[in-house]
Amino acid sequence: MMKLATSRNDREPPFYERWGEFLGTELAPFPGRAHFMVRMLVANSLVILIAMTLQVPMTALAVVSVISTIQSNVVLTRLTGILTLIALVLAIGTTLLLVKFTFDYPMLRIAFAALIYFGCMYLMRAMKLGIIFSGVGLVVIYAQSMVDSMPYPEIVTRYILWAMMATVLGTVTALFVNSFVLQRSPGEQMAEEAHARLVALGGGLAVPDAPVSVRAMRLGMDKLQKLFQFACMSAPKDETLKLYRQSWIGIVSRVRYGVNALSAADARAVPASALLELATQLETLDAAIAGNAPYRFALEPAHRAALEGNANTVAVLHALDAFADFNAGDAAIASPQRAAAKEPMWQPDARTNPVYVQFSLKALIASLIGYLVFVSTQWEGIHTIMISVSLLLFPTLGMSLQRMPLRLIGVMLGSLVAIALTVFVMPHLDSIVGLLLMLAPVFLIGGWIAGGPERTAYIGVQIIGTGCLPLLEDFGPSYDLTEVRDRAIGIVLGIVVSAVVFSCLWPESERGALRQKLAALLRQIAALVRAEQQRRSASERQQALVGAWSTLNECEAMYGRTVNEADFRAGSQVTRAGRARALLDQARRILLAQDDVHSALAAAPDASEASRDAGSAIRQVLDQTGDALYRYADAIAQSEDPQRVRPQLPIAVLDAVHGGTELPARLRRLLDEVAGLPDNEHASHVPLQRIEGPAS
């Protein structure tokens, strides 16, 4: 079990250690990754076998369809496959009509293709299912490179229809393999992920390990949050199961935080028998999650007393108590089914937001530049420049710049693989079996990387695409190294064109959206801090808490994209970036602190008159703190300088009534963390510790 690093002042590890930790995190096994790799191997091998046996042209395109359709779970793969087939029908129909009426008029054909592409890019941004039209635009604009190289419309028509057949073959095969080979529903993957985490946590109760990075701790919880969204899609009407899963995600996160904060000295201070019983309770929690069953939490009084004496183990106790209360309360009763309101197909600002038109123009300009380079050089091998430009069309500059290095790394690695296979392996092949055996390691390695964390998954896709496609152009051995070279050059040129156009023309930043998202996060935290949380049910409190951690994760992802923007790393923007980073870290601390306060408040005695007076004072302080956070959030949203007054803590009343409990100290910590928000006049100048929290 690994423990979290908590200090910003720790010695910066050497470069090779940081890279070793990075690669270890990105390539580490986790539930579902091996299954994804096997499905990638089986689907691609099956497609190649069918295409080579039946001599279906464009086998490489069928492989592209497979690697773009297969996703990490059944629901997402099915959705991707259906959208691909819909986009294919629209794209082929549009392209055939365009060729039929404009084949003999090149200027008119290019003009109409540009208009169609512009419209598709606009619909991509303005509609909820706009991803369909991005595929249509890609096919229409890429088809122009084929039309220019073929003298007769009949040949073009056949080429387009065979391309449709190859795409359908790859998509249908991917759907078939995903349905029958090692399929895993999102709910099953959630339970497997929770099992892996809880088993590791059970071991960590006995032997705390070395610290790990915050990002490494956050990966597993991010995955659980995404799987939860897909699980809701697979069972949209089961509100009870949705609440149950949402609850245990938060509980597993809180347990993970408590165990990872447990030091070796803490473990020695707590009786081994108490830690053993707590580990047994984690096994019981694991079994309950696996069976979607109620959880019952019971400890020996002596063991509970021993565990409550440690700040970290008591956090685990409070989390398990909360889940047991959640199961015993209103969440265990099936909630009435309510028809979900249908979401509109169009974005609310589809007709008024000029950003959508600007994005469409940028995409069109980049694609036409790529087409101009392709035609003017008469270099047929760099046709991938058209595809590369279209595949890097993301709504914001940060997202595009985040993907470009991944695509470049994947292309370089894939090209080296293709050259090595062509030179050293291809001359020794004489059958399709040898071809499949040669490509199997590429599918396995690329599938393993593609099935990993989102930051590097795109590299795996590029390795498979660039490493295999040049070897599948013909129905026999291919020894043409210029094909590999030309494809790589085309992709690199596409990356350069996209980077220049999207950086120079109306660069679309997420800074404004990040500011509004941070304000929304602070408002959620403010609602959690307020005293009225004590009057809410267990399920309502848990939903609100999980929602806040989900928003924090979204802010982290948005911040990670925003820092890729060049102007966010220069001038005054550096200070703003530092403030955003500090605000995220401090928001994590406030979430942890408010949870501790409410847990201690729920356990505090309230029978006496003095305790009621103290409780009234505490509620007043919590409400004042919540109001301060609301005002701080409003200032962030309006780009103002947030200066907030720290609420006063009634120390005398608290110490007189709750002096023997942890409540006064926890309330002080909450107010300290609120006062430590950036730009607060009471902000501490002491270097802050970076703490990993639940569901983060």
XYZ file of C-alpha atoms in Angstrom:
696
model
C 0.000 0.000 0.000
C 1.384 3.372 -0.957
C 1.148 6.516 1.089
C 0.499 9.994 -0.157
C 3.185 12.625 -0.375
C 2.009 15.655 1.564
C 4.674 18.314 1.353
C 5.487 20.851 -1.286
C 8.907 21.423 0.178
C 10.152 17.894 -0.418
C 13.292 17.561 -2.488
C 12.569 17.562 -6.198
C 13.331 14.027 -7.442
C 15.814 13.586 -10.298
C 14.576 13.603 -13.870
C 14.970 9.855 -14.337
C 12.998 9.167 -11.151
C 10.139 11.400 -12.295
C 10.049 9.675 -15.665
C 10.227 6.284 -14.016
C 7.282 7.152 -11.803
C 5.400 8.570 -14.801
C 5.921 5.453 -16.938
C 5.108 3.203 -13.999
C 1.802 4.995 -13.486
C 0.870 5.098 -17.172
C 1.749 1.445 -17.885
C 0.575 -0.102 -14.609
C -2.009 -2.899 -14.855
C -5.507 -2.272 -13.562
C -8.887 -4.027 -13.932
C -10.088 -4.145 -17.538
C -6.835 -3.128 -19.201
C -5.799 -6.652 -20.209
C -9.327 -7.374 -21.485
C -9.187 -4.274 -23.669
C -5.827 -5.382 -25.070
C -7.154 -8.863 -25.895
C -10.264 -7.450 -27.587
C -8.062 -5.178 -29.676
C -5.939 -8.156 -30.753
C -8.885 -10.439 -31.549
C -10.885 -7.816 -33.463
C -7.969 -6.642 -35.612
C -6.798 -10.176 -36.333
C -10.322 -11.197 -37.328
C -10.716 -8.187 -39.620
C -7.383 -8.846 -41.341
C -8.222 -12.529 -41.764
C -11.629 -11.782 -43.328
C -10.357 -8.971 -45.553
C -7.352 -10.927 -46.817
C -9.389 -14.077 -47.402
C -12.183 -12.309 -49.296
C -9.766 -9.783 -50.841
C -11.680 -6.780 -49.567
C -9.769 -3.650 -50.618
C -8.620 -1.107 -48.033
C -7.879 -3.536 -45.224
C -6.030 -0.706 -43.513
C -9.261 1.314 -43.345
C -11.021 -1.641 -41.705
C -8.297 -1.745 -39.046
C -8.726 2.004 -38.472
C -12.449 1.399 -37.928
C -11.673 -1.278 -35.344
C -9.268 0.804 -33.273
C -11.623 3.804 -33.332
C -14.692 1.742 -32.353
C -13.362 -0.477 -29.560
C -13.595 1.347 -26.250
C -13.036 0.455 -22.624
C -16.569 -0.834 -21.943
C -19.600 -2.305 -23.676
C -21.785 0.797 -23.478
C -19.225 3.191 -24.933
C -18.214 0.760 -27.705
C -21.835 0.209 -28.698
C -22.495 3.942 -28.751
C -19.344 4.631 -30.777
C -20.182 1.881 -33.273
C -23.725 3.125 -33.837
C -22.578 6.718 -34.294
C -19.871 5.550 -36.712
C -22.393 3.707 -38.890
C -24.766 6.693 -38.925
C -21.924 9.041 -39.844
C -20.759 6.609 -42.534
C -24.155 6.549 -44.258
C -24.356 10.349 -44.260
C -20.746 10.745 -45.405
C -20.904 8.250 -48.270
C -24.239 9.598 -49.511
C -22.988 13.185 -49.435
C -19.713 12.307 -51.165
C -21.395 10.310 -53.933
C -23.822 13.156 -54.662
C -20.952 15.620 -54.751
C -18.960 13.445 -57.164
C -21.996 12.791 -59.382
C -22.787 16.444 -60.035
C -19.372 18.149 -59.817
C -16.787 15.624 -61.027
C -16.115 17.537 -64.262
C -16.010 20.931 -62.504
C -13.039 20.896 -60.101
C -13.478 24.449 -58.799
C -17.182 23.919 -58.178
C -16.455 20.577 -56.499
C -13.891 22.097 -54.142
C -16.217 25.009 -53.349
C -19.130 22.722 -52.486
C -16.849 20.402 -50.497
C -15.598 23.416 -48.522
C -19.164 24.554 -47.785
C -20.167 21.063 -46.660
C -17.072 20.802 -44.483
C -17.758 24.205 -42.932
C -21.340 23.193 -42.165
C -20.238 19.890 -40.635
C -17.729 21.612 -38.378
C -20.387 24.090 -37.266
C -22.825 21.275 -36.477
C -20.042 19.471 -34.624
C -19.886 22.358 -32.143
C -23.532 23.450 -32.147
C -25.181 20.035 -31.630
C -24.965 17.565 -28.741
C -24.243 14.680 -31.177
C -22.050 16.792 -33.415
C -19.339 14.123 -33.435
C -21.338 12.452 -36.219
C -20.833 15.431 -38.503
C -17.115 15.609 -37.788
C -16.830 12.192 -39.456
C -18.942 13.361 -42.387
C -16.739 16.402 -42.905
C -13.565 14.308 -42.708
C -14.782 11.892 -45.407
C -15.998 14.667 -47.726
C -12.779 16.697 -47.584
C -10.489 13.656 -47.757
C -12.388 12.316 -50.780
C -11.192 15.319 -52.783
C -7.645 13.969 -52.681
C -8.903 10.684 -54.173
C -10.932 12.398 -56.907
C -7.903 14.395 -58.050
C -5.835 11.236 -58.536
C -8.454 9.200 -60.467
C -9.412 9.945 -64.090
C -12.931 8.443 -64.231
C -15.957 8.943 -61.973
C -16.768 5.225 -62.078
C -13.429 4.390 -60.459
C -14.023 7.046 -57.806
C -17.497 5.651 -57.104
C -16.177 2.125 -56.693
C -13.375 3.368 -54.473
C -15.850 5.188 -52.222
C -18.167 2.172 -52.008
C -15.286 -0.158 -51.151
C -14.219 2.312 -48.473
C -17.731 2.071 -47.048
C -17.545 -1.738 -47.057
C -14.181 -1.731 -45.288
C -15.455 0.667 -42.627
C -18.612 -1.385 -42.063
C -16.519 -4.567 -41.815
C -14.261 -3.057 -39.154
C -17.088 -1.480 -37.152
C -19.340 -4.555 -37.156
C -16.423 -6.821 -36.249
C -15.500 -4.551 -33.350
C -19.100 -4.608 -32.088
C -19.220 -8.409 -32.416
C -15.961 -8.940 -30.534
C -16.943 -6.433 -27.873
C -20.229 -8.299 -27.287
C -18.821 -11.817 -27.067
C -15.127 -11.643 -26.108
C -14.331 -10.770 -22.475
C -17.135 -8.241 -22.348
C -17.454 -6.177 -19.196
C -20.320 -3.873 -18.350
C -19.461 -0.542 -16.693
C -21.062 -1.763 -13.456
C -18.837 -4.849 -13.392
C -15.778 -2.739 -14.143
C -16.682 -0.401 -11.284
C -16.880 -3.342 -8.865
C -13.544 -4.722 -10.132
C -11.882 -1.332 -9.732
C -13.269 -0.974 -6.212
C -12.097 -4.502 -5.372
C -8.538 -3.684 -6.470
C -8.531 -0.494 -4.401
C -9.983 -2.095 -1.269
C -7.599 -5.067 -1.396
C -4.667 -2.650 -1.579
C -6.118 -0.573 1.262
C -6.536 -3.654 3.439
C -2.847 -4.407 3.036
C -1.976 -0.774 3.704
C -3.552 -0.919 7.149
C -0.756 -3.236 8.230
C 2.207 -1.965 6.201
C 2.085 1.681 5.043
C 4.233 2.237 1.962
C 6.239 5.027 0.350
C 4.495 8.242 -0.777
C 3.082 8.534 -4.284
C 2.202 11.553 -6.393
C -1.150 13.272 -6.210
C -1.875 12.471 -9.845
C -1.176 8.775 -9.345
C -3.664 8.774 -6.469
C -6.255 10.572 -8.553
C -6.266 8.252 -11.584
C -8.294 5.443 -10.044
C -11.019 7.733 -8.738
C -11.286 9.528 -12.085
C -11.838 6.165 -13.718
C -14.564 5.256 -11.222
C -16.346 8.525 -11.936
C -16.311 7.892 -15.694
C -17.439 4.288 -15.297
C -20.283 5.523 -13.106
C -21.501 7.765 -15.930
C -21.522 4.855 -18.375
C -23.193 2.595 -15.807
C -25.988 5.157 -15.537
C -26.362 5.026 -19.321
C -26.691 1.227 -19.252
C -29.413 1.342 -16.556
C -30.953 4.826 -16.804
C -34.193 3.975 -14.949
C -32.706 2.291 -11.884
C -32.447 5.261 -9.540
C -31.824 3.102 -6.470
C -28.781 1.419 -8.008
C -27.532 4.788 -9.215
C -27.699 6.230 -5.685
C -26.034 3.132 -4.255
C -23.111 3.296 -6.678
C -22.732 7.025 -6.269
C -22.572 6.547 -2.519
C -19.928 3.834 -2.443
C -17.698 5.765 -4.868
C -17.498 8.527 -2.292
C -17.023 6.070 0.573
C -14.182 4.212 -1.159
C -12.552 7.574 -1.839
C -12.771 8.650 1.796
C -11.485 5.285 3.027
C -8.618 5.506 0.578
C -7.671 8.948 1.840
C -7.677 7.847 5.474
C -5.604 4.712 4.904
C -3.087 6.478 2.662
C -2.571 9.172 5.278
C -1.823 6.492 7.894
C 1.858 6.621 8.765
C 3.977 3.761 10.094
C 3.991 5.409 13.536
C 0.189 5.620 13.485
C -0.049 1.960 12.534
C 2.158 1.004 15.490
C 0.127 3.162 17.882
C -3.156 1.437 17.030
C -3.601 -2.157 18.280
C -2.967 -4.701 15.546
C -6.232 -6.482 16.349
C -8.184 -3.265 15.718
C -6.475 -2.738 12.357
C -7.140 -6.372 11.471
C -10.845 -5.985 12.221
C -10.929 -2.784 10.181
C -9.331 -4.654 7.263
C -12.024 -7.318 7.660
C -14.652 -4.588 7.408
C -13.086 -3.465 4.136
C -13.494 -7.023 2.842
C -17.144 -6.906 3.898
C -17.519 -3.595 2.065
C -15.922 -5.157 -1.015
C -18.394 -8.061 -0.929
C -21.341 -5.683 -0.538
C -20.220 -3.592 -3.513
C -19.695 -6.678 -5.684
C -23.240 -7.879 -4.982
C -24.935 -4.454 -4.884
C -26.025 -5.453 -1.378
C -26.602 -3.449 1.829
C -23.558 -2.914 4.013
C -23.624 -3.542 7.758
C -20.841 -2.056 9.868
C -20.136 -3.348 13.389
C -16.960 -3.159 15.479
C -16.003 -4.314 18.931
C -16.340 -1.332 21.326
C -12.706 -1.628 22.401
C -11.499 -1.661 18.806
C -13.699 1.285 17.903
C -12.308 3.279 20.819
C -8.745 2.486 19.727
C -9.421 3.484 16.127
C -11.149 6.705 17.161
C -7.956 7.760 18.903
C -6.192 8.269 15.551
C -7.179 11.085 13.180
C -6.735 8.950 10.060
C -8.394 5.739 11.205
C -11.311 7.728 12.593
C -11.801 9.162 9.091
C -12.143 5.590 7.817
C -14.618 4.824 10.608
C -16.736 7.853 9.750
C -16.783 6.852 6.080
C -17.904 3.290 6.844
C -20.477 4.564 9.339
C -21.843 6.921 6.699
C -22.232 4.111 4.155
C -23.949 1.870 6.698
C -26.323 4.714 7.604
C -26.907 5.357 3.917
C -27.939 1.717 3.370
C -30.156 1.685 6.440
C -31.873 4.952 5.615
C -33.881 6.366 2.782
C -31.420 5.272 0.077
C -32.274 1.618 0.699
C -35.859 2.297 -0.377
C -36.512 2.373 -4.079
C -37.146 5.921 -5.140
C -40.055 6.651 -7.467
C -39.266 6.573 -11.150
C -39.274 9.991 -12.735
C -39.155 10.545 -16.435
C -35.948 12.326 -17.296
C -36.353 15.506 -19.280
C -35.123 15.186 -22.828
C -32.058 17.247 -23.536
C -32.277 19.492 -26.594
C -30.244 18.483 -29.633
C -28.764 21.957 -30.008
C -26.464 23.818 -27.690
C -28.275 26.691 -25.929
C -26.122 29.306 -27.707
C -25.998 27.595 -31.104
C -27.377 30.632 -32.965
C -25.659 33.379 -31.019
C -22.159 32.189 -30.125
C -19.640 33.456 -32.712
C -17.040 30.975 -31.447
C -18.732 28.164 -33.379
C -18.409 30.039 -36.681
C -14.804 30.945 -35.901
C -13.998 27.316 -35.119
C -15.564 26.196 -38.411
C -13.536 28.764 -40.345
C -10.307 27.698 -38.624
C -11.006 24.047 -39.402
C -11.803 24.870 -43.036
C -8.677 27.009 -43.473
C -6.450 24.318 -41.954
C -7.971 21.611 -44.165
C -7.688 23.713 -47.327
C -4.044 24.479 -46.534
C -3.439 20.755 -46.155
C -5.243 20.100 -49.449
C -3.222 22.829 -51.170
C 0.054 21.314 -49.934
C -1.038 17.873 -51.130
C -2.087 19.050 -54.598
C 0.736 21.521 -55.230
C 3.497 19.077 -54.295
C 1.879 16.228 -56.275
C 3.160 13.979 -53.519
C 0.512 11.296 -53.276
C 2.112 9.613 -50.273
C 1.388 12.532 -47.926
C -2.391 12.171 -48.288
C -2.422 11.637 -44.503
C -2.025 15.398 -44.084
C -5.773 15.743 -44.742
C -6.657 13.174 -42.089
C -4.160 14.538 -39.581
C -5.604 18.048 -39.765
C -9.174 16.826 -39.227
C -8.279 14.511 -36.345
C -6.800 17.405 -34.359
C -9.951 19.527 -34.410
C -10.799 20.089 -30.760
C -12.973 22.844 -29.303
C -10.177 24.657 -27.474
C -6.532 25.423 -28.107
C -5.453 23.663 -24.921
C -7.135 20.414 -25.955
C -5.528 20.551 -29.408
C -2.055 21.291 -28.049
C -2.486 18.489 -25.516
C -3.134 15.926 -28.282
C -0.516 17.080 -30.782
C 2.559 15.807 -28.879
C 0.796 12.491 -28.244
C 0.045 12.082 -31.941
C 3.616 13.002 -32.850
C 5.123 10.510 -30.367
C 2.760 7.780 -31.530
C 3.585 8.429 -35.176
C 7.323 8.287 -34.567
C 7.105 5.052 -32.578
C 4.678 3.492 -35.053
C 6.886 4.415 -38.020
C 9.923 2.842 -36.371
C 7.899 -0.315 -35.751
C 6.718 -0.415 -39.376
C 10.261 0.051 -40.716
C 11.651 -2.655 -38.419
C 8.942 -5.143 -39.410
C 9.366 -4.376 -43.114
C 13.145 -4.794 -43.045
C 13.618 -7.669 -40.619
C 10.393 -9.710 -40.591
C 8.460 -9.213 -43.823
C 11.035 -10.986 -46.085
C 10.520 -14.189 -44.095
C 6.706 -14.298 -44.402
C 4.848 -16.480 -46.863
C 1.335 -16.811 -45.381
C -1.417 -14.885 -43.641
C -0.591 -16.735 -40.424
C 2.864 -15.197 -40.450
C 1.345 -11.771 -41.083
C -0.963 -12.118 -38.076
C 1.871 -13.331 -35.855
C 4.010 -10.395 -36.963
C 1.303 -7.839 -36.181
C 0.103 -9.449 -32.936
C 2.786 -7.784 -30.733
C 1.903 -4.393 -32.229
C -1.783 -4.904 -31.403
C -0.936 -6.093 -27.897
C 1.485 -3.279 -27.047
C -0.645 -0.599 -28.682
C -3.791 -2.012 -27.067
C -2.168 -2.007 -23.628
C -1.181 1.657 -23.984
C -4.524 2.639 -25.546
C -6.387 0.984 -22.675
C -4.511 3.033 -20.074
C -4.884 6.555 -18.657
C -6.359 9.125 -20.990
C -3.179 11.235 -21.075
C -1.192 8.589 -22.988
C -3.933 6.369 -24.457
C -3.799 8.244 -27.766
C -0.190 7.143 -28.249
C -1.298 3.503 -28.313
C -3.887 4.215 -30.999
C -1.258 5.959 -33.124
C 1.231 3.110 -32.699
C -1.297 0.608 -34.059
C -2.376 2.890 -36.887
C 1.050 4.014 -38.068
C 2.769 0.700 -37.379
C 0.279 -1.573 -39.149
C -1.411 0.388 -41.917
C 1.575 0.597 -44.321
C 1.894 -3.203 -44.116
C -1.735 -3.830 -45.106
C -1.965 -1.880 -48.362
C -1.755 -5.000 -50.558
C -2.824 -8.633 -50.359
C 0.802 -9.737 -50.322
C 4.096 -8.753 -48.670
C 4.920 -5.049 -48.863
C 8.531 -3.856 -48.908
C 7.928 -0.189 -49.735
C 9.598 1.891 -47.039
C 8.675 5.115 -48.824
C 5.045 4.437 -47.897
C 5.993 4.511 -44.215
C 8.068 7.657 -44.682
C 5.405 9.500 -46.666
C 2.632 8.680 -44.210
C 4.704 9.946 -41.295
C 5.634 13.150 -43.131
C 1.985 13.780 -44.004
C 0.923 13.364 -40.395
C 3.678 15.673 -39.123
C 2.742 18.319 -41.703
C -0.877 18.059 -40.588
C 0.164 18.614 -36.974
C 2.188 21.695 -37.956
C -0.657 23.176 -40.014
C -3.180 22.623 -37.212
C -0.865 24.103 -34.584
C -0.190 27.251 -36.620
C -3.804 27.878 -37.665
C -5.397 27.218 -34.279
C -2.745 29.234 -32.434
C -2.914 32.283 -34.711
C -6.595 32.523 -35.711
C -9.045 33.210 -32.877
C -7.291 30.999 -30.313
C -10.084 29.628 -28.137
C -9.068 29.527 -24.502
C -10.702 27.719 -21.592
C -9.601 30.321 -19.068
C -13.063 31.872 -18.826
C -14.729 28.474 -18.546
C -12.194 27.447 -15.899
C -12.997 30.544 -13.862
C -16.740 29.793 -13.975
C -16.137 26.136 -13.120
C -14.016 27.150 -10.123
C -16.814 29.439 -8.981
C -19.314 26.584 -9.313
C -17.008 24.362 -7.262
C -16.782 26.935 -4.479
C -20.567 27.305 -4.424
C -20.932 23.546 -4.026
C -18.427 23.597 -1.165
C -20.255 26.528 0.427
C -23.501 24.547 0.383
C -21.702 21.605 2.009
C -20.216 23.790 4.739
C -23.493 25.354 5.850
C -25.183 24.001 8.979
C -28.278 22.881 7.078
C -26.254 19.878 5.886
C -26.946 18.302 9.295
C -30.677 18.258 8.498
C -30.270 16.507 5.156
C -30.608 12.762 4.665
C -27.595 10.492 4.247
C -28.232 10.035 0.529
C -28.606 13.781 -0.060
C -25.371 14.564 1.803
C -23.516 11.857 -0.076
C -24.813 13.030 -3.454
C -23.763 16.591 -2.719
C -20.297 15.477 -1.555
C -19.682 13.244 -4.578
C -20.921 16.029 -6.842
C -18.392 18.448 -5.362
C -15.511 16.001 -5.838
C -16.659 15.382 -9.424
C -16.608 19.114 -10.100
C -13.130 19.314 -8.579
C -11.977 16.560 -10.953
C -13.442 18.482 -13.895
C -11.606 21.603 -12.761
C -8.348 19.639 -12.532
C -8.808 18.311 -16.079
C -9.686 21.762 -17.401
C -6.665 23.286 -15.651
C -4.442 20.588 -17.189
C -5.631 21.607 -20.657
C -5.435 25.334 -20.010
C -1.782 25.300 -18.937
C -0.898 24.014 -22.419
C -1.836 27.391 -23.865
C 1.261 29.436 -24.624
C -0.026 32.762 -23.264
C -1.063 31.068 -20.024
C 2.632 30.442 -19.335
C 3.844 34.007 -19.879
C 3.455 37.432 -18.298
C 0.650 38.117 -15.841
C -1.067 34.865 -16.801
C 1.597 32.942 -14.881
C 0.339 34.542 -11.670
C -3.251 33.657 -12.550
C -2.232 30.097 -13.297
C -0.559 29.892 -9.900
C -3.684 31.241 -8.215
C -5.862 28.700 -9.996
C -3.521 25.910 -8.917
C -3.524 27.164 -5.323
C -7.310 27.484 -5.328
C -7.716 23.881 -6.494
C -5.374 22.611 -3.786
C -7.110 24.687 -1.133
C -10.573 23.598 -2.294
C -9.452 20.002 -1.803
C -8.454 20.843 1.775
C -11.713 22.617 2.528
C -13.703 19.635 1.270
C -11.792 17.358 3.611
C -12.062 19.767 6.532
C -15.816 20.319 6.214
C -16.415 16.571 6.045
C -14.436 16.124 9.268
C -16.421 18.904 10.959
C -19.819 17.482 10.040
C -18.732 13.976 11.080
C -17.575 15.260 14.475
C -20.687 17.405 14.849
C -22.937 14.409 14.204
C -21.115 12.425 16.911
C -21.089 15.249 19.491
C -23.523 15.127 22.470
C -26.392 17.606 22.374
C -28.582 16.743 25.335
C -27.600 19.549 27.715
C -28.553 23.203 27.562
C -24.882 24.166 27.202
C -24.411 21.841 24.264
C -27.459 23.349 22.583
C -25.966 26.821 23.024
C -22.670 25.583 21.604
C -24.495 23.918 18.725
C -26.253 27.177 17.901
C -22.908 28.997 17.901
C -21.366 26.353 15.647
C -24.249 26.563 13.195
C -23.825 30.320 13.078
C -20.114 29.949 12.332
C -20.769 27.375 9.599
C -23.404 29.569 7.974
C -21.049 32.564 8.069
C -18.314 30.438 6.504
C -20.668 29.245 3.779
C -21.729 32.823 3.044
C -18.076 33.868 2.832
C -17.417 31.094 0.309
C -20.445 32.147 -1.736
C -19.140 35.716 -1.906
C -15.676 34.444 -2.793
C -17.192 32.349 -5.611
C -19.107 35.350 -6.960
C -15.896 37.389 -7.013
C -14.077 34.616 -8.895
C -16.897 34.373 -11.444
C -16.816 38.144 -12.032
C -12.985 38.321 -12.220
C -12.838 40.496 -9.123
C -10.223 40.414 -6.369
C -11.780 38.262 -3.621
C -11.039 39.676 -0.158
C -13.013 37.919 2.557
C -13.337 38.338 6.352
C -12.681 35.248 8.435
C -15.660 34.188 10.618
C -14.992 34.302 14.362
C -14.836 30.993 16.241
C -16.563 30.886 19.696
C -13.626 29.165 21.382
C -14.873 29.572 24.953
C -18.264 27.997 24.286
C -16.753 25.156 22.280
C -14.032 24.306 24.775
C -16.501 24.380 27.660
C -18.861 21.879 26.052
C -16.790 19.910 23.540
C -13.313 20.263 25.007
C -12.933 16.499 25.249
C -13.756 15.935 21.566
C -12.053 16.752 18.278
C -14.774 19.195 17.229
C -13.014 22.478 18.231
C -9.768 21.496 16.493
C -11.584 20.401 13.343
C -13.622 23.585 13.201
C -10.444 25.650 13.625
C -8.864 23.707 10.776
C -11.861 24.396 8.522
C -11.657 28.132 9.181
C -7.890 28.079 8.631
C -8.359 26.409 5.257
C -11.064 28.876 4.206
C -8.818 31.767 5.247
C -6.015 30.226 3.177
C -7.780 30.688 -0.162
C -5.616 32.690 -2.611
C -6.044 36.475 -2.617
C -7.697 36.319 0.798
C -6.388 39.064 3.067
C -5.996 36.461 5.839
C -4.187 33.965 3.586
C -1.296 32.238 5.271
C 2.181 32.805 3.883
C 3.330 29.428 5.185
C 3.918 26.963 2.298
C 0.828 24.808 1.990
C 0.866 21.048 2.074
C -0.714 19.442 -0.950
C -3.191 16.825 0.229
C -4.972 14.179 -1.779
C -8.627 13.821 -0.909
C -11.500 11.493 -1.615
C -12.684 11.001 -5.176
C -9.876 13.134 -6.481
